[in-house]
Short mmCIF file of C-alpha atoms in Angstrom, two decimals:
data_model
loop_
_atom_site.label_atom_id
_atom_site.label_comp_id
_atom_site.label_asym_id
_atom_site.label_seq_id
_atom_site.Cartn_x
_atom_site.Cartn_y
_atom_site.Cartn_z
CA UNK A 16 110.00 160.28 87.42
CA UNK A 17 110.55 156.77 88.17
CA UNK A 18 112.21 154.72 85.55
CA UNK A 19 113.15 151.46 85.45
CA UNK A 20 115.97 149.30 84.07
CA UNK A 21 116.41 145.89 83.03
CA UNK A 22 117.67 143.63 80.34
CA UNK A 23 116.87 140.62 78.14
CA UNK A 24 118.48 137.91 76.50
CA UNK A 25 117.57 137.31 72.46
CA UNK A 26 118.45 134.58 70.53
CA UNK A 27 121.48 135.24 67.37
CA UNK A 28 121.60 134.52 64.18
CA UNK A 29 124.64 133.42 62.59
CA UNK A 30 125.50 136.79 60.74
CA UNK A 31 128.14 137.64 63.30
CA UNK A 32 129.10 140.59 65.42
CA UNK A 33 129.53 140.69 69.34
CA UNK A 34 127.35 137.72 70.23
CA UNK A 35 128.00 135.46 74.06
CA UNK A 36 126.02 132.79 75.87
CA UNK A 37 123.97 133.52 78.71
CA UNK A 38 123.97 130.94 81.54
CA UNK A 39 121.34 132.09 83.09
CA UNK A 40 119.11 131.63 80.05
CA UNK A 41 121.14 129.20 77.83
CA UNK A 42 121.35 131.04 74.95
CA UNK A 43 123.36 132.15 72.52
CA UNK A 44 122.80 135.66 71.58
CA UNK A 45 122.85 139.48 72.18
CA UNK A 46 121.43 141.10 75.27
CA UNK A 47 119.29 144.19 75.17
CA UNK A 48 119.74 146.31 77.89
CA UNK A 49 117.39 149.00 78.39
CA UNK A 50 115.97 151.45 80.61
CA UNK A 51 112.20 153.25 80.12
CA UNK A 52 109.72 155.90 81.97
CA UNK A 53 106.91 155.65 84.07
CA UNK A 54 104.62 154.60 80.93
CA UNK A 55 107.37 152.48 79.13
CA UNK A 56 109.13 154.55 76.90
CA UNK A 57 112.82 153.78 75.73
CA UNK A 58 115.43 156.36 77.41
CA UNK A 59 117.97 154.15 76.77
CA UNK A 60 118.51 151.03 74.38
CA UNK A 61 121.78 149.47 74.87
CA UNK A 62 122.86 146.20 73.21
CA UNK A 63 125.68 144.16 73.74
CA UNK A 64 126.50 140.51 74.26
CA UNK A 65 124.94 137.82 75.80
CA UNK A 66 127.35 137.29 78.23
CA UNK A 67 127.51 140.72 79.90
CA UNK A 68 126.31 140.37 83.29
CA UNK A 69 123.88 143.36 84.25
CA UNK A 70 125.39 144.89 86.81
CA UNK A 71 128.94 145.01 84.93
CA UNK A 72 126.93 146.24 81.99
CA UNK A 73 125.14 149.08 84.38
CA UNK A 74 127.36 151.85 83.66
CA UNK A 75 127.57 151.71 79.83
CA UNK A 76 123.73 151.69 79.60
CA UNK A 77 123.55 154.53 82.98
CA UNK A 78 126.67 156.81 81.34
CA UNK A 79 124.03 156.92 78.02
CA UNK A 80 121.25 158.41 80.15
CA UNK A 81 121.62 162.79 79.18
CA UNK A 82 121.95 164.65 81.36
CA UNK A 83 118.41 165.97 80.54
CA UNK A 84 117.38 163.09 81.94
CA UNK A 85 119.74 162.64 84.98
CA UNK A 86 118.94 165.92 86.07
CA UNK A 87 115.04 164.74 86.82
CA UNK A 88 115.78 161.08 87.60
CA UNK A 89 115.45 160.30 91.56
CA UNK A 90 116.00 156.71 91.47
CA UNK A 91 115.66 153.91 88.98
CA UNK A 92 114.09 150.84 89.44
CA UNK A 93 115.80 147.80 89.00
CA UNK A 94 116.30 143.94 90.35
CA UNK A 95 118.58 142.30 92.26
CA UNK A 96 120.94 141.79 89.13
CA UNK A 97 122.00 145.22 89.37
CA UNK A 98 123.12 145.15 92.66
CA UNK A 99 126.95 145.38 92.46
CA UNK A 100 129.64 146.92 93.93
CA UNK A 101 131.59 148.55 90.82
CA UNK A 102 128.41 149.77 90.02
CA UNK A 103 127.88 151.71 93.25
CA UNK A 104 131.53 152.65 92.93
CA UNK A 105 130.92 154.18 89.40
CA UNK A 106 127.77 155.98 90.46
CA UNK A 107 129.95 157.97 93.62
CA UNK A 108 132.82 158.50 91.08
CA UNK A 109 130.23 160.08 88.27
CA UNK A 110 128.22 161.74 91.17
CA UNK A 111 125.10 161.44 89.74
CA UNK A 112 122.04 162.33 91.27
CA UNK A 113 120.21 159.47 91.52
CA UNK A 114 120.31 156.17 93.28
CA UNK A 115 119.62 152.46 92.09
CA UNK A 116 116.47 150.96 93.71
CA UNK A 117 116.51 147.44 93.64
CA UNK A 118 112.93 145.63 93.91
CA UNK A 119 113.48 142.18 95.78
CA UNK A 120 110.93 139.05 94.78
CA UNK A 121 108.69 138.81 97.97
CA UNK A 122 110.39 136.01 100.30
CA UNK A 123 109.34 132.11 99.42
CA UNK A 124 107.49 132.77 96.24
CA UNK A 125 107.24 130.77 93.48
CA UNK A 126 107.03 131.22 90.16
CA UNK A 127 106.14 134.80 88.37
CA UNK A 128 105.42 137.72 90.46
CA UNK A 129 104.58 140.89 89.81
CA UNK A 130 107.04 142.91 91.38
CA UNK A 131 106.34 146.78 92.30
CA UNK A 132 106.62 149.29 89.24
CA UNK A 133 109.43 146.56 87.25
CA UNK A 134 106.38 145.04 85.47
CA UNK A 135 106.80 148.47 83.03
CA UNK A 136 110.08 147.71 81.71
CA UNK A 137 108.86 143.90 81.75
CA UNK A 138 105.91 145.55 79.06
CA UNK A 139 108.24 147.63 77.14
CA UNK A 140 110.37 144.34 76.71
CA UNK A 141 107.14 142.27 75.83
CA UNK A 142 106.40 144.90 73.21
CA UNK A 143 109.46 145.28 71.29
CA UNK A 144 109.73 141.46 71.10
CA UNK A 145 106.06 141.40 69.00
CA UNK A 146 107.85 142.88 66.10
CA UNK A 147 108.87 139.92 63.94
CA UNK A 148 112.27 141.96 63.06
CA UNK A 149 113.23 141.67 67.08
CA UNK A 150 112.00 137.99 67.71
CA UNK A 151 115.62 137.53 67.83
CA UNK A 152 118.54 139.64 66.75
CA UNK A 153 119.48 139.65 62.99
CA UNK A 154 121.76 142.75 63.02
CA UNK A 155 125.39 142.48 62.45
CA UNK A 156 126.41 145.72 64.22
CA UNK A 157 125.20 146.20 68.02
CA UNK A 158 123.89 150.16 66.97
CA UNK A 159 121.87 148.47 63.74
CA UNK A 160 120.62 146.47 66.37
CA UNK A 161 119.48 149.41 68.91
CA UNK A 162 118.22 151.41 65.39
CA UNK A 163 115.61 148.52 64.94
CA UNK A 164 114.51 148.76 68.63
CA UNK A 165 114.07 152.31 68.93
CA UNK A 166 112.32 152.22 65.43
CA UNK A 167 109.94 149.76 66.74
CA UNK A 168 109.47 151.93 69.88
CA UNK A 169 108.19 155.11 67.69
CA UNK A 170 106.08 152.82 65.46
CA UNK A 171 104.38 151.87 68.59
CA UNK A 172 104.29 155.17 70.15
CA UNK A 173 102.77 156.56 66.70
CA UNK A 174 99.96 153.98 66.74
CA UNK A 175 98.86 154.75 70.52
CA UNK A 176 98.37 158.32 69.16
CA UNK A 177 96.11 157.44 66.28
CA UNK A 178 92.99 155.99 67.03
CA UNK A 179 91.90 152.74 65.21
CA UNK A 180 88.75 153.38 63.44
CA UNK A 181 87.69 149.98 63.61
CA UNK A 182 88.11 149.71 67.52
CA UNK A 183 85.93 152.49 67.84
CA UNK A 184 83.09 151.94 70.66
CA UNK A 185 79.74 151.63 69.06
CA UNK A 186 77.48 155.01 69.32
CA UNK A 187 75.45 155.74 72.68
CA UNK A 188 71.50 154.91 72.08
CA UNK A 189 68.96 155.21 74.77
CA UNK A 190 65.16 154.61 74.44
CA UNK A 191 62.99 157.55 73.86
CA UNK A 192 61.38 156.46 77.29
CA UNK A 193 63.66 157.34 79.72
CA UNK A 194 63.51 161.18 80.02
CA UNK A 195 64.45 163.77 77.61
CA UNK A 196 67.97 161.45 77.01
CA UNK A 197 67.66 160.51 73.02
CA UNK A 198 70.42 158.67 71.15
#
């Protein structure tokens, strides 16, 4: 298993809580931090403020991973944020078995790119920001905050179980012509 990490940056309300100002972005806010599977589904949901760099973040959203989990992880996915050298240090000191593989952008390209396997988490992110409740963050308390995330995860992972009547393909018919095939 391959997973991926990664992290975005929401807007804040005024409610309160731990809130910061990403540069990168220019926002004020709360940044989710979060790390899914091969098909996109939360391991970990992490949130914290804005202002927490990735890589110095790293280890509080790594050190959530079980050790379920760690025990089948090779290597996780992640981008050139996460490479830092407190967060190598950290992984040696907690000897876990895995390593951090970070995806580089291709070399003078422009704009978006679709960067090996880190478009997943990319999804996952895309997907939890649909629900009107995670538009931005509303939550007082970082775990309320990681509740309504993982919430909106299982909604979505209930509805790809059950089949949507009205998306249903329309029934096979072939003309009574064409062999013994009948519809």
């Amino acid at each position: 298993m391959y997973p991926s990490v990664d992290s975005q940056t929401v807007k804040g309300c005024e409610v309160g809580g731990a809130r910061g100002y990403d540069g990168g972005k220019k926002t004020n806010g709360r940044k989710r931090n979060i790390i899914v599977d091969t098909m996109g589904l939360p391991l970990v949901v992490m949130v914290s403020a804005a202002s927490a760099d990735d890589g110095t973040a790293a280890p509080d959203v790594l050190g959530r991973l079980t050790p379920e989990h760690a025990t089948r992880l090779q290597k996780i996915r992640a981008d050139q944020k996460y490479r830092d050298h407190s967060l190598d240090d950290w992984m040696k000191l907690q000897g876990v078995g895995y390593t951090l593989e970070i995806v580089e952008r291709p070399g003078g390209a422009k704009g978006f790119v679709v960067q090996h396997d880190r478009w997943v988490v990319e999804r996952t992110l895309a997907w939890i920001g649909r629900y009107r409740r995670n538009s931005r963050d509303y939550e007082f308390y970082e775990e309320s905050s990681e509740a309504m995330i993982k919430t909106s995860s299982i909604h979505r992972m209930l509805r790809m179980l059950k089949q949507d009547a009205s998306k249903q393909a329309p029934p096979f018919k072939c003309r009574e012509n064409h062999g013994n095939l009948t519809g």
